[in-house]
Amino acid sequence: MKKLALHWQILLGMLAGVVFALILTNFSWGAEFVNDWIKPFGNIFINALKLIAVPLILASLIKGISDLKDISKLSKMGTRTIGIYIVTTVIAVSIGLVMVNVIKPGSNINQETREDLIASYEGDALNVQSAAQKQKDAGPLQALEDLVPGNIFAAASDNGNMLQVIFFAIFFGIGLILIPEEQSKPVKAFFDGFNEVILKLIDIIMLSAPFGVFALLAALVVESPSPDLFEALAMYALTVILGLAIMIGIYVLMVWIFTKNKPSFFINGISPAQLLAFSTSSSAATLPVTMERVEDHLGVHEEVTSFVLPIGATINMDGTSLYQAVAAVFIAQAFGIDLTIGAQLGIIATATLASIGSAAVPGAGMVMLVIVLAQAGIPEAGLALIFAIDRPLDMCRTTVNVTGDAAVSVMVAKSVNMMGPPNVKTWKKKSENSL
Ligand code: ASP
């Protein structure tokens, strides 16, 4: 029998969890049974995701930065690529923040459910309070001071210090680019391999995802039987999807302005890669198709695609960053935490960095969401709230991630004059003569 695709398995797991818990709530012992015997498996699943957050940043960021070694050779293209990548990511996070603040999907949860939720995560609520107190006592440059760890092992021992780990990874990656190749080669090979291992671990953890979501959803149903929580989840999903749709519109507009080609030129060219991204939830798995479509159907020279797209698949995740911003504020709203403007500006920085550090594989964006939550002082336990709906949203945000990479490569190619007619044979022949 053909194996069911993972996203269907997860959807079934979710459904089974809800049905199972609804049935059990009819018995007096039902809720206790779920809490004692089912919920711990959900917690184990969440812990496994959190467990790999630090190694994931180290591996994927050091690899991503050291892959930029061509930057001296292609410095013009390199600066443009990184510049446009960062600009589109900041635009995406900002759209996410505006959407979630306007729609307020988390505040639909009524007072009683919110109180129930806060009571079940009392420990986290206390942590938040003490973190908030610390922030109040801090000086104006505290955030900058906190960015640089005094000891990398101490920093890596606390998920709340993720920004410090990112700082170390970027610093390390830059050092790796600057040393002679014969010395950097073995270190880079190590991190390439390390990165592969981490990606494999995510694969393994994702195998248990159907059971994890079963447990999480069952616990959620017995703990907060109020239907408004599910309404809120639907509103949250809609907020993310609406934001992602706006982002696609922005890419089409940008490519239109840059190339003067009709929007259908970009959409038709890239749609097979978008569909693959939607069904695999992985920018990395989609990369070969993205490269083929951008080269052959959008007319971008392969020197641009081979530089811009692999880096983009690793560091440019606009869909992921938009989702992280919406998810963080949604969880804060659900817990009744008021985020100040300062905290929201902080989310722009952390979601941009967290999306850069996210691996191009299913579920990675949610792992890295831990950083955004921890840095903004939002309870990490809130991950349990949104996990149920994460896979379908992962499919949608990966589609945006891939579309963003393609759009940026078109813009970079146009700006360095390396774009030909959308017919690879003509363009390749022409460029072979001219280069
Ligand atoms: N699945 C996404 C990607 O591969 C990353 C994420 O989980 O947001 O692009």
JSON list of N, CA, C and O in Angstrom, two decimals, residues 54-108:
[
{"chain": "A", "resi": 54, "resn": "VAL", "atom": "N", "xyz": [19.39, 24.95, 19.16]},
{"chain": "A", "resi": 54, "resn": "VAL", "atom": "CA", "xyz": [20.75, 25.53, 19.22]},
{"chain": "A", "resi": 54, "resn": "VAL", "atom": "C", "xyz": [21.68, 24.88, 18.18]},
{"chain": "A", "resi": 54, "resn": "VAL", "atom": "O", "xyz": [22.30, 25.60, 17.38]},
{"chain": "A", "resi": 55, "resn": "PRO", "atom": "N", "xyz": [21.76, 23.53, 18.13]},
{"chain": "A", "resi": 55, "resn": "PRO", "atom": "CA", "xyz": [22.62, 22.95, 17.09]},
{"chain": "A", "resi": 55, "resn": "PRO", "atom": "C", "xyz": [22.18, 23.35, 15.68]},
{"chain": "A", "resi": 55, "resn": "PRO", "atom": "O", "xyz": [23.02, 23.55, 14.80]},
{"chain": "A", "resi": 56, "resn": "LEU", "atom": "N", "xyz": [20.87, 23.52, 15.50]},
{"chain": "A", "resi": 56, "resn": "LEU", "atom": "CA", "xyz": [20.36, 23.89, 14.17]},
{"chain": "A", "resi": 56, "resn": "LEU", "atom": "C", "xyz": [20.88, 25.27, 13.75]},
{"chain": "A", "resi": 56, "resn": "LEU", "atom": "O", "xyz": [21.32, 25.46, 12.62]},
{"chain": "A", "resi": 57, "resn": "ILE", "atom": "N", "xyz": [20.85, 26.22, 14.67]},
{"chain": "A", "resi": 57, "resn": "ILE", "atom": "CA", "xyz": [21.34, 27.56, 14.32]},
{"chain": "A", "resi": 57, "resn": "ILE", "atom": "C", "xyz": [22.81, 27.49, 13.98]},
{"chain": "A", "resi": 57, "resn": "ILE", "atom": "O", "xyz": [23.25, 28.04, 12.97]},
{"chain": "A", "resi": 58, "resn": "LEU", "atom": "N", "xyz": [23.57, 26.82, 14.85]},
{"chain": "A", "resi": 58, "resn": "LEU", "atom": "CA", "xyz": [25.01, 26.76, 14.62]},
{"chain": "A", "resi": 58, "resn": "LEU", "atom": "C", "xyz": [25.30, 26.17, 13.25]},
{"chain": "A", "resi": 58, "resn": "LEU", "atom": "O", "xyz": [26.02, 26.76, 12.44]},
{"chain": "A", "resi": 59, "resn": "ALA", "atom": "N", "xyz": [24.68, 25.01, 12.97]},
{"chain": "A", "resi": 59, "resn": "ALA", "atom": "CA", "xyz": [24.99, 24.31, 11.73]},
{"chain": "A", "resi": 59, "resn": "ALA", "atom": "C", "xyz": [24.53, 25.11, 10.52]},
{"chain": "A", "resi": 59, "resn": "ALA", "atom": "O", "xyz": [25.32, 25.38, 9.60]},
{"chain": "A", "resi": 60, "resn": "SER", "atom": "N", "xyz": [23.25, 25.53, 10.53]},
{"chain": "A", "resi": 60, "resn": "SER", "atom": "CA", "xyz": [22.72, 26.12, 9.30]},
{"chain": "A", "resi": 60, "resn": "SER", "atom": "C", "xyz": [23.27, 27.53, 9.07]},
{"chain": "A", "resi": 60, "resn": "SER", "atom": "O", "xyz": [23.54, 27.90, 7.92]},
{"chain": "A", "resi": 61, "resn": "LEU", "atom": "N", "xyz": [23.50, 28.28, 10.12]},
{"chain": "A", "resi": 61, "resn": "LEU", "atom": "CA", "xyz": [24.02, 29.64, 9.93]},
{"chain": "A", "resi": 61, "resn": "LEU", "atom": "C", "xyz": [25.49, 29.63, 9.52]},
{"chain": "A", "resi": 61, "resn": "LEU", "atom": "O", "xyz": [25.89, 30.35, 8.59]},
{"chain": "A", "resi": 62, "resn": "ILE", "atom": "N", "xyz": [26.29, 28.80, 10.19]},
{"chain": "A", "resi": 62, "resn": "ILE", "atom": "CA", "xyz": [27.72, 28.75, 9.83]},
{"chain": "A", "resi": 62, "resn": "ILE", "atom": "C", "xyz": [27.86, 28.26, 8.39]},
{"chain": "A", "resi": 62, "resn": "ILE", "atom": "O", "xyz": [28.63, 28.81, 7.60]},
{"chain": "A", "resi": 63, "resn": "LYS", "atom": "N", "xyz": [27.07, 27.26, 8.02]},
{"chain": "A", "resi": 63, "resn": "LYS", "atom": "CA", "xyz": [27.13, 26.77, 6.64]},
{"chain": "A", "resi": 63, "resn": "LYS", "atom": "C", "xyz": [26.67, 27.87, 5.67]},
{"chain": "A", "resi": 63, "resn": "LYS", "atom": "O", "xyz": [27.35, 28.14, 4.68]},
{"chain": "A", "resi": 64, "resn": "GLY", "atom": "N", "xyz": [25.55, 28.51, 5.99]},
{"chain": "A", "resi": 64, "resn": "GLY", "atom": "CA", "xyz": [25.02, 29.57, 5.11]},
{"chain": "A", "resi": 64, "resn": "GLY", "atom": "C", "xyz": [26.02, 30.69, 4.90]},
{"chain": "A", "resi": 64, "resn": "GLY", "atom": "O", "xyz": [26.26, 31.12, 3.77]},
{"chain": "A", "resi": 65, "resn": "ILE", "atom": "N", "xyz": [26.63, 31.17, 5.99]},
{"chain": "A", "resi": 65, "resn": "ILE", "atom": "CA", "xyz": [27.59, 32.28, 5.88]},
{"chain": "A", "resi": 65, "resn": "ILE", "atom": "C", "xyz": [28.84, 31.83, 5.11]},
{"chain": "A", "resi": 65, "resn": "ILE", "atom": "O", "xyz": [29.33, 32.54, 4.24]},
{"chain": "A", "resi": 66, "resn": "SER", "atom": "N", "xyz": [29.35, 30.63, 5.44]},
{"chain": "A", "resi": 66, "resn": "SER", "atom": "CA", "xyz": [30.60, 30.23, 4.78]},
{"chain": "A", "resi": 66, "resn": "SER", "atom": "C", "xyz": [30.37, 29.91, 3.31]},
{"chain": "A", "resi": 66, "resn": "SER", "atom": "O", "xyz": [31.30, 29.99, 2.51]},
{"chain": "A", "resi": 67, "resn": "ASP", "atom": "N", "xyz": [29.12, 29.61, 2.91]},
{"chain": "A", "resi": 67, "resn": "ASP", "atom": "CA", "xyz": [28.83, 29.42, 1.49]},
{"chain": "A", "resi": 67, "resn": "ASP", "atom": "C", "xyz": [28.99, 30.73, 0.72]},
{"chain": "A", "resi": 67, "resn": "ASP", "atom": "O", "xyz": [29.04, 30.74, -0.50]},
{"chain": "A", "resi": 68, "resn": "LEU", "atom": "N", "xyz": [29.04, 31.83, 1.44]},
{"chain": "A", "resi": 68, "resn": "LEU", "atom": "CA", "xyz": [29.18, 33.14, 0.78]},
{"chain": "A", "resi": 68, "resn": "LEU", "atom": "C", "xyz": [30.61, 33.42, 0.35]},
{"chain": "A", "resi": 68, "resn": "LEU", "atom": "O", "xyz": [30.94, 34.53, 0.04]},
{"chain": "A", "resi": 69, "resn": "LYS", "atom": "N", "xyz": [31.49, 32.41, 0.36]},
{"chain": "A", "resi": 69, "resn": "LYS", "atom": "CA", "xyz": [32.91, 32.64, 0.09]},
{"chain": "A", "resi": 69, "resn": "LYS", "atom": "C", "xyz": [33.14, 33.32, -1.27]},
{"chain": "A", "resi": 69, "resn": "LYS", "atom": "O", "xyz": [34.14, 33.97, -1.48]},
{"chain": "A", "resi": 70, "resn": "ASP", "atom": "N", "xyz": [32.16, 33.16, -2.15]},
{"chain": "A", "resi": 70, "resn": "ASP", "atom": "CA", "xyz": [32.30, 33.77, -3.47]},
{"chain": "A", "resi": 70, "resn": "ASP", "atom": "C", "xyz": [32.07, 35.28, -3.46]},
{"chain": "A", "resi": 70, "resn": "ASP", "atom": "O", "xyz": [32.15, 35.92, -4.49]},
{"chain": "A", "resi": 71, "resn": "ILE", "atom": "N", "xyz": [31.79, 35.77, -2.27]},
{"chain": "A", "resi": 71, "resn": "ILE", "atom": "CA", "xyz": [31.37, 37.18, -2.19]},
{"chain": "A", "resi": 71, "resn": "ILE", "atom": "C", "xyz": [32.43, 38.15, -2.71]},
{"chain": "A", "resi": 71, "resn": "ILE", "atom": "O", "xyz": [32.10, 39.18, -3.29]},
{"chain": "A", "resi": 72, "resn": "SER", "atom": "N", "xyz": [33.72, 37.76, -2.58]},
{"chain": "A", "resi": 72, "resn": "SER", "atom": "CA", "xyz": [34.74, 38.68, -3.08]},
{"chain": "A", "resi": 72, "resn": "SER", "atom": "C", "xyz": [34.70, 38.70, -4.60]},
{"chain": "A", "resi": 72, "resn": "SER", "atom": "O", "xyz": [34.75, 39.76, -5.22]},
{"chain": "A", "resi": 73, "resn": "LYS", "atom": "N", "xyz": [34.55, 37.51, -5.17]},
{"chain": "A", "resi": 73, "resn": "LYS", "atom": "CA", "xyz": [34.51, 37.40, -6.63]},
{"chain": "A", "resi": 73, "resn": "LYS", "atom": "C", "xyz": [33.25, 38.08, -7.19]},
{"chain": "A", "resi": 73, "resn": "LYS", "atom": "O", "xyz": [33.28, 38.76, -8.19]},
{"chain": "A", "resi": 74, "resn": "LEU", "atom": "N", "xyz": [32.19, 37.87, -6.49]},
{"chain": "A", "resi": 74, "resn": "LEU", "atom": "CA", "xyz": [30.91, 38.39, -6.98]},
{"chain": "A", "resi": 74, "resn": "LEU", "atom": "C", "xyz": [30.41, 39.46, -6.03]},
{"chain": "A", "resi": 74, "resn": "LEU", "atom": "O", "xyz": [29.23, 39.47, -5.67]},
{"chain": "A", "resi": 75, "resn": "SER", "atom": "N", "xyz": [31.32, 40.37, -5.63]},
{"chain": "A", "resi": 75, "resn": "SER", "atom": "CA", "xyz": [30.94, 41.26, -4.53]},
{"chain": "A", "resi": 75, "resn": "SER", "atom": "C", "xyz": [29.72, 42.12, -4.87]},
{"chain": "A", "resi": 75, "resn": "SER", "atom": "O", "xyz": [28.84, 42.32, -4.04]},
{"chain": "A", "resi": 76, "resn": "LYS", "atom": "N", "xyz": [29.66, 42.58, -6.11]},
{"chain": "A", "resi": 76, "resn": "LYS", "atom": "CA", "xyz": [28.53, 43.41, -6.51]},
{"chain": "A", "resi": 76, "resn": "LYS", "atom": "C", "xyz": [27.22, 42.63, -6.35]},
{"chain": "A", "resi": 76, "resn": "LYS", "atom": "O", "xyz": [26.26, 43.08, -5.72]},
{"chain": "A", "resi": 77, "resn": "MET", "atom": "N", "xyz": [27.25, 41.40, -6.90]},
{"chain": "A", "resi": 77, "resn": "MET", "atom": "CA", "xyz": [26.05, 40.57, -6.85]},
{"chain": "A", "resi": 77, "resn": "MET", "atom": "C", "xyz": [25.75, 40.17, -5.40]},
{"chain": "A", "resi": 77, "resn": "MET", "atom": "O", "xyz": [24.60, 40.14, -4.98]},
{"chain": "A", "resi": 78, "resn": "GLY", "atom": "N", "xyz": [26.84, 39.87, -4.66]},
{"chain": "A", "resi": 78, "resn": "GLY", "atom": "CA", "xyz": [26.68, 39.43, -3.28]},
{"chain": "A", "resi": 78, "resn": "GLY", "atom": "C", "xyz": [26.01, 40.47, -2.42]},
{"chain": "A", "resi": 78, "resn": "GLY", "atom": "O", "xyz": [25.04, 40.17, -1.71]},
{"chain": "A", "resi": 79, "resn": "THR", "atom": "N", "xyz": [26.49, 41.72, -2.51]},
{"chain": "A", "resi": 79, "resn": "THR", "atom": "CA", "xyz": [25.90, 42.77, -1.66]},
{"chain": "A", "resi": 79, "resn": "THR", "atom": "C", "xyz": [24.44, 43.00, -2.05]},
{"chain": "A", "resi": 79, "resn": "THR", "atom": "O", "xyz": [23.58, 43.15, -1.18]},
{"chain": "A", "resi": 80, "resn": "ARG", "atom": "N", "xyz": [24.17, 43.00, -3.36]},
{"chain": "A", "resi": 80, "resn": "ARG", "atom": "CA", "xyz": [22.78, 43.20, -3.78]},
{"chain": "A", "resi": 80, "resn": "ARG", "atom": "C", "xyz": [21.88, 42.09, -3.28]},
{"chain": "A", "resi": 80, "resn": "ARG", "atom": "O", "xyz": [20.78, 42.31, -2.80]},
{"chain": "A", "resi": 81, "resn": "THR", "atom": "N", "xyz": [22.39, 40.85, -3.43]},
{"chain": "A", "resi": 81, "resn": "THR", "atom": "CA", "xyz": [21.59, 39.70, -3.02]},
{"chain": "A", "resi": 81, "resn": "THR", "atom": "C", "xyz": [21.22, 39.80, -1.55]},
{"chain": "A", "resi": 81, "resn": "THR", "atom": "O", "xyz": [20.04, 39.74, -1.18]},
{"chain": "A", "resi": 82, "resn": "ILE", "atom": "N", "xyz": [22.24, 39.98, -0.72]},
{"chain": "A", "resi": 82, "resn": "ILE", "atom": "CA", "xyz": [21.98, 40.02, 0.72]},
{"chain": "A", "resi": 82, "resn": "ILE", "atom": "C", "xyz": [21.08, 41.22, 1.05]},
{"chain": "A", "resi": 82, "resn": "ILE", "atom": "O", "xyz": [20.14, 41.10, 1.83]},
{"chain": "A", "resi": 83, "resn": "GLY", "atom": "N", "xyz": [21.38, 42.37, 0.42]},
{"chain": "A", "resi": 83, "resn": "GLY", "atom": "CA", "xyz": [20.60, 43.58, 0.67]},
{"chain": "A", "resi": 83, "resn": "GLY", "atom": "C", "xyz": [19.13, 43.35, 0.36]},
{"chain": "A", "resi": 83, "resn": "GLY", "atom": "O", "xyz": [18.24, 43.61, 1.19]},
{"chain": "A", "resi": 84, "resn": "ILE", "atom": "N", "xyz": [18.85, 42.82, -0.86]},
{"chain": "A", "resi": 84, "resn": "ILE", "atom": "CA", "xyz": [17.44, 42.63, -1.24]},
{"chain": "A", "resi": 84, "resn": "ILE", "atom": "C", "xyz": [16.80, 41.55, -0.37]},
{"chain": "A", "resi": 84, "resn": "ILE", "atom": "O", "xyz": [15.63, 41.66, 0.03]},
{"chain": "A", "resi": 85, "resn": "TYR", "atom": "N", "xyz": [17.55, 40.51, -0.04]},
{"chain": "A", "resi": 85, "resn": "TYR", "atom": "CA", "xyz": [17.01, 39.46, 0.84]},
{"chain": "A", "resi": 85, "resn": "TYR", "atom": "C", "xyz": [16.57, 40.06, 2.17]},
{"chain": "A", "resi": 85, "resn": "TYR", "atom": "O", "xyz": [15.49, 39.77, 2.68]},
{"chain": "A", "resi": 86, "resn": "ILE", "atom": "N", "xyz": [17.43, 40.88, 2.75]},
{"chain": "A", "resi": 86, "resn": "ILE", "atom": "CA", "xyz": [17.09, 41.45, 4.06]},
{"chain": "A", "resi": 86, "resn": "ILE", "atom": "C", "xyz": [15.89, 42.38, 3.95]},
{"chain": "A", "resi": 86, "resn": "ILE", "atom": "O", "xyz": [14.97, 42.33, 4.76]},
{"chain": "A", "resi": 87, "resn": "VAL", "atom": "N", "xyz": [15.88, 43.21, 2.88]},
{"chain": "A", "resi": 87, "resn": "VAL", "atom": "CA", "xyz": [14.76, 44.15, 2.71]},
{"chain": "A", "resi": 87, "resn": "VAL", "atom": "C", "xyz": [13.43, 43.38, 2.59]},
{"chain": "A", "resi": 87, "resn": "VAL", "atom": "O", "xyz": [12.45, 43.69, 3.27]},
{"chain": "A", "resi": 88, "resn": "THR", "atom": "N", "xyz": [13.41, 42.31, 1.74]},
{"chain": "A", "resi": 88, "resn": "THR", "atom": "CA", "xyz": [12.14, 41.59, 1.58]},
{"chain": "A", "resi": 88, "resn": "THR", "atom": "C", "xyz": [11.73, 40.90, 2.89]},
{"chain": "A", "resi": 88, "resn": "THR", "atom": "O", "xyz": [10.55, 40.82, 3.20]},
{"chain": "A", "resi": 89, "resn": "THR", "atom": "N", "xyz": [12.72, 40.42, 3.64]},
{"chain": "A", "resi": 89, "resn": "THR", "atom": "CA", "xyz": [12.37, 39.75, 4.90]},
{"chain": "A", "resi": 89, "resn": "THR", "atom": "C", "xyz": [11.77, 40.75, 5.89]},
{"chain": "A", "resi": 89, "resn": "THR", "atom": "O", "xyz": [10.77, 40.46, 6.55]},
{"chain": "A", "resi": 90, "resn": "VAL", "atom": "N", "xyz": [12.39, 41.94, 5.98]},
{"chain": "A", "resi": 90, "resn": "VAL", "atom": "CA", "xyz": [11.86, 42.95, 6.91]},
{"chain": "A", "resi": 90, "resn": "VAL", "atom": "C", "xyz": [10.45, 43.37, 6.47]},
{"chain": "A", "resi": 90, "resn": "VAL", "atom": "O", "xyz": [9.55, 43.53, 7.30]},
{"chain": "A", "resi": 91, "resn": "ILE", "atom": "N", "xyz": [10.24, 43.49, 5.14]},
{"chain": "A", "resi": 91, "resn": "ILE", "atom": "CA", "xyz": [8.88, 43.83, 4.64]},
{"chain": "A", "resi": 91, "resn": "ILE", "atom": "C", "xyz": [7.90, 42.74, 5.10]},
{"chain": "A", "resi": 91, "resn": "ILE", "atom": "O", "xyz": [6.81, 43.01, 5.60]},
{"chain": "A", "resi": 92, "resn": "ALA", "atom": "N", "xyz": [8.32, 41.46, 4.96]},
{"chain": "A", "resi": 92, "resn": "ALA", "atom": "CA", "xyz": [7.43, 40.35, 5.31]},
{"chain": "A", "resi": 92, "resn": "ALA", "atom": "C", "xyz": [7.07, 40.37, 6.79]},
{"chain": "A", "resi": 92, "resn": "ALA", "atom": "O", "xyz": [5.90, 40.25, 7.16]},
{"chain": "A", "resi": 93, "resn": "VAL", "atom": "N", "xyz": [8.09, 40.55, 7.65]},
{"chain": "A", "resi": 93, "resn": "VAL", "atom": "CA", "xyz": [7.80, 40.58, 9.10]},
{"chain": "A", "resi": 93, "resn": "VAL", "atom": "C", "xyz": [6.86, 41.73, 9.41]},
{"chain": "A", "resi": 93, "resn": "VAL", "atom": "O", "xyz": [5.91, 41.59, 10.20]},
{"chain": "A", "resi": 94, "resn": "SER", "atom": "N", "xyz": [7.11, 42.88, 8.78]},
{"chain": "A", "resi": 94, "resn": "SER", "atom": "CA", "xyz": [6.28, 44.05, 9.08]},
{"chain": "A", "resi": 94, "resn": "SER", "atom": "C", "xyz": [4.83, 43.80, 8.65]},
{"chain": "A", "resi": 94, "resn": "SER", "atom": "O", "xyz": [3.89, 44.17, 9.37]},
{"chain": "A", "resi": 95, "resn": "ILE", "atom": "N", "xyz": [4.65, 43.17, 7.47]},
{"chain": "A", "resi": 95, "resn": "ILE", "atom": "CA", "xyz": [3.28, 42.85, 7.03]},
{"chain": "A", "resi": 95, "resn": "ILE", "atom": "C", "xyz": [2.62, 41.94, 8.07]},
{"chain": "A", "resi": 95, "resn": "ILE", "atom": "O", "xyz": [1.48, 42.15, 8.48]},
{"chain": "A", "resi": 96, "resn": "GLY", "atom": "N", "xyz": [3.38, 40.92, 8.52]},
{"chain": "A", "resi": 96, "resn": "GLY", "atom": "CA", "xyz": [2.85, 39.99, 9.52]},
{"chain": "A", "resi": 96, "resn": "GLY", "atom": "C", "xyz": [2.41, 40.74, 10.77]},
{"chain": "A", "resi": 96, "resn": "GLY", "atom": "O", "xyz": [1.31, 40.50, 11.30]},
{"chain": "A", "resi": 97, "resn": "LEU", "atom": "N", "xyz": [3.26, 41.66, 11.23]},
{"chain": "A", "resi": 97, "resn": "LEU", "atom": "CA", "xyz": [2.94, 42.40, 12.46]},
{"chain": "A", "resi": 97, "resn": "LEU", "atom": "C", "xyz": [1.70, 43.26, 12.29]},
{"chain": "A", "resi": 97, "resn": "LEU", "atom": "O", "xyz": [0.84, 43.32, 13.17]},
{"chain": "A", "resi": 98, "resn": "VAL", "atom": "N", "xyz": [1.62, 43.94, 11.13]},
{"chain": "A", "resi": 98, "resn": "VAL", "atom": "CA", "xyz": [0.45, 44.79, 10.89]},
{"chain": "A", "resi": 98, "resn": "VAL", "atom": "C", "xyz": [-0.82, 43.93, 10.89]},
{"chain": "A", "resi": 98, "resn": "VAL", "atom": "O", "xyz": [-1.81, 44.22, 11.57]},
{"chain": "A", "resi": 99, "resn": "MET", "atom": "N", "xyz": [-0.77, 42.81, 10.13]},
{"chain": "A", "resi": 99, "resn": "MET", "atom": "CA", "xyz": [-1.95, 41.94, 10.03]},
{"chain": "A", "resi": 99, "resn": "MET", "atom": "C", "xyz": [-2.41, 41.45, 11.40]},
{"chain": "A", "resi": 99, "resn": "MET", "atom": "O", "xyz": [-3.59, 41.51, 11.73]},
{"chain": "A", "resi": 100, "resn": "VAL", "atom": "N", "xyz": [-1.44, 40.94, 12.20]},
{"chain": "A", "resi": 100, "resn": "VAL", "atom": "CA", "xyz": [-1.84, 40.33, 13.47]},
{"chain": "A", "resi": 100, "resn": "VAL", "atom": "C", "xyz": [-2.32, 41.38, 14.47]},
{"chain": "A", "resi": 100, "resn": "VAL", "atom": "O", "xyz": [-3.19, 41.12, 15.29]},
{"chain": "A", "resi": 101, "resn": "ASN", "atom": "N", "xyz": [-1.82, 42.62, 14.33]},
{"chain": "A", "resi": 101, "resn": "ASN", "atom": "CA", "xyz": [-2.29, 43.68, 15.23]},
{"chain": "A", "resi": 101, "resn": "ASN", "atom": "C", "xyz": [-3.65, 44.21, 14.81]},
{"chain": "A", "resi": 101, "resn": "ASN", "atom": "O", "xyz": [-4.42, 44.66, 15.64]},
{"chain": "A", "resi": 102, "resn": "VAL", "atom": "N", "xyz": [-3.93, 44.16, 13.49]},
{"chain": "A", "resi": 102, "resn": "VAL", "atom": "CA", "xyz": [-5.23, 44.64, 13.02]},
{"chain": "A", "resi": 102, "resn": "VAL", "atom": "C", "xyz": [-6.30, 43.57, 13.28]},
{"chain": "A", "resi": 102, "resn": "VAL", "atom": "O", "xyz": [-7.35, 43.84, 13.85]},
{"chain": "A", "resi": 103, "resn": "ILE", "atom": "N", "xyz": [-6.00, 42.33, 12.88]},
{"chain": "A", "resi": 103, "resn": "ILE", "atom": "CA", "xyz": [-7.01, 41.26, 13.00]},
{"chain": "A", "resi": 103, "resn": "ILE", "atom": "C", "xyz": [-7.16, 40.77, 14.44]},
{"chain": "A", "resi": 103, "resn": "ILE", "atom": "O", "xyz": [-8.24, 40.36, 14.86]},
{"chain": "A", "resi": 104, "resn": "LYS", "atom": "N", "xyz": [-6.08, 40.80, 15.21]},
{"chain": "A", "resi": 104, "resn": "LYS", "atom": "CA", "xyz": [-6.06, 40.36, 16.60]},
{"chain": "A", "resi": 104, "resn": "LYS", "atom": "C", "xyz": [-6.67, 38.96, 16.79]},
{"chain": "A", "resi": 104, "resn": "LYS", "atom": "O", "xyz": [-7.64, 38.79, 17.56]},
{"chain": "A", "resi": 105, "resn": "PRO", "atom": "N", "xyz": [-6.16, 37.94, 16.10]},
{"chain": "A", "resi": 105, "resn": "PRO", "atom": "CA", "xyz": [-6.79, 36.61, 16.19]},
{"chain": "A", "resi": 105, "resn": "PRO", "atom": "C", "xyz": [-6.76, 36.03, 17.60]},
{"chain": "A", "resi": 105, "resn": "PRO", "atom": "O", "xyz": [-7.66, 35.27, 17.97]},
{"chain": "A", "resi": 106, "resn": "GLY", "atom": "N", "xyz": [-5.76, 36.39, 18.40]},
{"chain": "A", "resi": 106, "resn": "GLY", "atom": "CA", "xyz": [-5.63, 35.80, 19.73]},
{"chain": "A", "resi": 106, "resn": "GLY", "atom": "C", "xyz": [-6.57, 36.40, 20.75]},
{"chain": "A", "resi": 106, "resn": "GLY", "atom": "O", "xyz": [-6.86, 35.78, 21.78]},
{"chain": "A", "resi": 107, "resn": "SER", "atom": "N", "xyz": [-7.08, 37.62, 20.48]},
{"chain": "A", "resi": 107, "resn": "SER", "atom": "CA", "xyz": [-7.92, 38.22, 21.51]},
{"chain": "A", "resi": 107, "resn": "SER", "atom": "C", "xyz": [-9.36, 37.73, 21.43]},
{"chain": "A", "resi": 107, "resn": "SER", "atom": "O", "xyz": [-10.18, 38.08, 22.26]},
{"chain": "A", "resi": 108, "resn": "ASN", "atom": "N", "xyz": [-9.68, 36.88, 20.42]},
{"chain": "A", "resi": 108, "resn": "ASN", "atom": "CA", "xyz": [-11.02, 36.28, 20.37]},
{"chain": "A", "resi": 108, "resn": "ASN", "atom": "C", "xyz": [-11.20, 35.24, 21.45]},
{"chain": "A", "resi": 108, "resn": "ASN", "atom": "O", "xyz": [-12.31, 34.80, 21.72]}
]
